[in-house]
Amino acid sequence: MNKKQLKTLSHLCLVLGFASIIGSIAIWYFTGGTTPETKAHGERFGIFVGIWAPTFFILSNRFDRYSEKETV
């Protein structure tokens, strides 16, 4: 991969990290139901999506570092 592709991947992962946080909050807020089981499911699914964010941020950082090391 060249430097430009790595930078693009870095930016994409950064955006996906923030989207994961926003999506997690939205899932938690909008999937709340009337029964305790549906509320619990919404909370668990929101947490599941929210834990993707650190992975995307780490990948963004790693791709950015690789793009700086890349010699073209």
XYZ file of N, CA, C and O in Angstrom:
288
model
N 0.839 -1.175 0.000
C 0.000 0.000 0.000
C 0.883 1.237 0.000
O 1.914 1.278 0.663
N 0.406 2.235 -0.693
C 1.196 3.458 -0.716
C 0.755 4.413 0.395
O -0.193 4.142 1.132
N 1.464 5.517 0.495
C 1.241 6.471 1.588
C -0.177 7.049 1.572
O -0.809 7.193 2.614
N -0.672 7.370 0.379
C -2.000 7.965 0.273
C -3.083 6.982 0.718
O -4.032 7.362 1.406
N -2.964 5.726 0.354
C -3.940 4.715 0.759
C -3.935 4.522 2.273
O -4.989 4.368 2.893
N -2.752 4.525 2.864
C -2.663 4.376 4.315
C -3.269 5.573 5.038
O -3.938 5.412 6.071
N -3.053 6.765 4.516
C -3.665 7.965 5.117
C -5.182 7.903 5.005
O -5.898 8.270 5.937
N -5.679 7.442 3.860
C -7.116 7.324 3.667
C -7.702 6.318 4.651
O -8.756 6.562 5.255
N -7.049 5.180 4.819
C -7.501 4.186 5.792
C -7.472 4.750 7.208
O -8.361 4.471 8.010
N -6.461 5.532 7.506
C -6.357 6.145 8.826
C -7.541 7.063 9.084
O -8.161 7.005 10.148
N -7.871 7.893 8.112
C -9.003 8.815 8.271
C -10.334 8.060 8.339
O -11.214 8.423 9.121
N -10.457 7.010 7.539
C -11.675 6.215 7.562
C -11.880 5.563 8.925
O -12.986 5.586 9.474
N -10.821 5.000 9.484
C -10.934 4.366 10.806
C -11.258 5.396 11.885
O -12.007 5.094 12.822
N -10.721 6.597 11.751
C -11.030 7.651 12.720
C -12.520 8.013 12.662
O -13.186 8.101 13.707
N -13.036 8.169 11.460
C -14.459 8.479 11.297
C -15.315 7.330 11.815
O -16.331 7.536 12.491
N -14.920 6.098 11.517
C -15.675 4.938 11.991
C -15.659 4.844 13.518
O -16.636 4.398 14.122
N -14.574 5.256 14.149
C -14.514 5.256 15.603
C -15.543 6.197 16.208
O -16.267 5.837 17.143
N -15.621 7.407 15.652
C -16.616 8.357 16.151
C -18.031 7.909 15.798
O -18.959 8.084 16.589
N -18.199 7.314 14.621
C -19.515 6.802 14.231
C -19.954 5.676 15.160
O -21.142 5.538 15.469
N -19.009 4.878 15.627
C -19.325 3.802 16.558
C -19.841 4.357 17.885
O -20.783 3.818 18.459
N -19.236 5.426 18.339
C -19.687 6.048 19.587
C -21.097 6.612 19.415
O -21.984 6.368 20.244
N -21.306 7.343 18.339
C -22.627 7.925 18.085
C -23.660 6.826 17.868
O -24.779 6.892 18.380
N -23.275 5.798 17.109
C -24.190 4.682 16.874
C -24.545 3.951 18.144
O -25.687 3.521 18.332
N -23.584 3.806 19.028
C -23.830 3.135 20.299
C -24.867 3.887 21.119
O -25.796 3.292 21.681
N -24.717 5.194 21.185
C -25.672 6.012 21.930
C -27.046 5.955 21.277
O -28.071 5.828 21.963
N -27.070 6.025 19.947
C -28.354 5.982 19.236
C -29.042 4.634 19.430
O -30.252 4.577 19.652
N -28.292 3.552 19.358
C -28.873 2.219 19.564
C -29.430 2.108 20.975
O -30.537 1.621 21.183
N -28.662 2.554 21.933
C -29.132 2.485 23.316
C -30.408 3.301 23.498
O -31.343 2.867 24.166
N -30.451 4.488 22.888
C -31.591 5.381 23.077
C -32.837 4.879 22.337
O -33.933 4.903 22.887
N -32.672 4.431 21.095
C -33.833 4.104 20.269
C -34.320 2.665 20.410
O -35.437 2.367 20.002
N -33.527 1.758 20.957
C -33.984 0.368 21.070
C -34.557 0.058 22.440
O -34.850 -1.088 22.732
N -34.720 1.042 23.249
C -35.365 0.821 24.542
C -36.830 0.447 24.321
O -37.537 1.061 23.548
N -37.244 -0.586 24.973
C -38.618 -1.033 24.807
C -39.410 -0.839 26.086
O -39.022 -0.091 26.985
N -40.504 -1.549 26.155
C -41.361 -1.421 27.326
C -41.065 -2.483 28.371
O -41.330 -2.276 29.553
N -40.507 -3.599 27.938
C -40.222 -4.666 28.899
C -38.760 -4.599 29.331
O -37.909 -4.082 28.591
N -38.461 -5.122 30.494
C -37.060 -5.122 30.944
C -36.131 -5.902 30.008
O -34.969 -5.540 29.856
N -36.660 -6.941 29.358
C -35.821 -7.731 28.454
C -35.395 -6.924 27.227
O -34.242 -6.992 26.805
N -36.324 -6.159 26.654
C -35.971 -5.367 25.479
C -35.059 -4.201 25.835
O -34.172 -3.842 25.060
N -35.250 -3.627 27.016
C -34.339 -2.573 27.462
C -32.938 -3.121 27.664
O -31.949 -2.500 27.274
N -32.846 -4.297 28.264
C -31.542 -4.919 28.499
C -30.865 -5.260 27.174
O -29.652 -5.094 27.025
N -31.657 -5.733 26.208
C -31.078 -6.052 24.895
C -30.522 -4.795 24.232
O -29.430 -4.822 23.662
N -31.259 -3.697 24.302
C -30.791 -2.441 23.728
C -29.509 -1.954 24.382
O -28.600 -1.480 23.706
N -29.424 -2.090 25.689
C -28.202 -1.689 26.400
C -27.025 -2.553 25.994
O -25.937 -2.048 25.722
N -27.236 -3.863 25.932
C -26.143 -4.766 25.566
C -25.681 -4.545 24.130
O -24.477 -4.541 23.848
N -26.623 -4.356 23.221
C -26.250 -4.121 21.829
C -25.532 -2.779 21.675
O -24.569 -2.664 20.907
N -25.962 -1.761 22.404
C -25.277 -0.473 22.378
C -23.855 -0.575 22.895
O -22.932 0.009 22.327
N -23.664 -1.333 23.954
C -22.314 -1.545 24.488
C -21.460 -2.301 23.479
O -20.288 -1.978 23.261
N -22.050 -3.314 22.832
C -21.317 -4.091 21.827
C -20.811 -3.194 20.705
O -19.643 -3.287 20.305
N -21.645 -2.320 20.204
C -21.224 -1.413 19.130
C -20.221 -0.396 19.674
O -19.261 -0.037 18.988
N -20.390 0.034 20.898
C -19.487 1.023 21.487
C -18.077 0.511 21.699
O -17.130 1.297 21.671
N -17.920 -0.786 21.891
C -16.559 -1.289 22.108
C -15.781 -1.420 20.805
O -14.594 -1.734 20.839
N -16.405 -1.157 19.673
C -15.663 -1.104 18.412
C -14.810 0.151 18.334
O -13.785 0.158 17.635
N -15.213 1.217 18.995
C -14.539 2.510 18.862
C -13.042 2.447 19.182
O -12.237 2.941 18.377
N -12.623 1.854 20.303
C -11.177 1.816 20.566
C -10.398 1.067 19.485
O -9.278 1.449 19.141
N -10.998 0.034 18.931
C -10.332 -0.720 17.869
C -10.119 0.167 16.648
O -9.030 0.183 16.054
N -11.145 0.912 16.261
C -11.002 1.803 15.109
C -9.980 2.901 15.377
O -9.196 3.263 14.495
N -9.951 3.443 16.593
C -8.976 4.485 16.915
C -7.549 3.934 16.906
O -6.618 4.591 16.439
N -7.366 2.731 17.393
C -6.039 2.112 17.376
C -5.594 1.851 15.943
O -4.445 2.117 15.574
N -6.508 1.328 15.117
C -6.176 1.093 13.708
C -5.853 2.407 13.004
O -4.924 2.461 12.183
N -6.582 3.460 13.312
C -6.310 4.757 12.711
C -4.902 5.232 13.059
O -4.158 5.684 12.192
N -4.545 5.098 14.308
C -3.212 5.493 14.750
C -2.133 4.655 14.068
O -1.122 5.175 13.612
N -2.365 3.359 13.995
C -1.377 2.458 13.394
C -1.200 2.751 11.909
O -0.079 2.827 11.411
N -2.294 2.956 11.156
C -2.194 3.275 9.733
C -1.498 4.608 9.529
O -0.731 4.775 8.577
N -1.739 5.568 10.405
C -1.073 6.857 10.297
C 0.433 6.710 10.503
O 1.226 7.299 9.767
N 0.814 5.918 11.468
C 2.252 5.690 11.700
C 2.901 4.976 10.527
O 4.018 5.298 10.131
N 2.204 3.986 9.961
C 2.737 3.272 8.816
C 2.874 4.196 7.608
O 3.822 4.075 6.834
N 1.951 5.125 7.452
C 2.029 6.046 6.317
C 3.222 6.984 6.451
O 3.809 7.392 5.450
N 3.587 7.324 7.684
C 4.755 8.183 7.875
C 6.052 7.424 7.644
O 7.041 7.996 7.203
N 6.075 6.120 7.909
C 7.265 5.307 7.683
C 7.436 4.930 6.222
O 8.538 4.669 5.768
N 6.331 4.873 5.494
C 6.321 4.406 4.115
C 7.234 5.261 3.251
O 7.160 6.480 3.247
N 8.108 4.613 2.524
C 8.965 5.307 1.572
C 8.445 5.012 0.171
O 8.216 3.872 -0.202
N 8.229 6.059 -0.578
C 7.645 5.900 -1.915
C 8.729 5.994 -2.947
O 9.698 6.603 -2.853
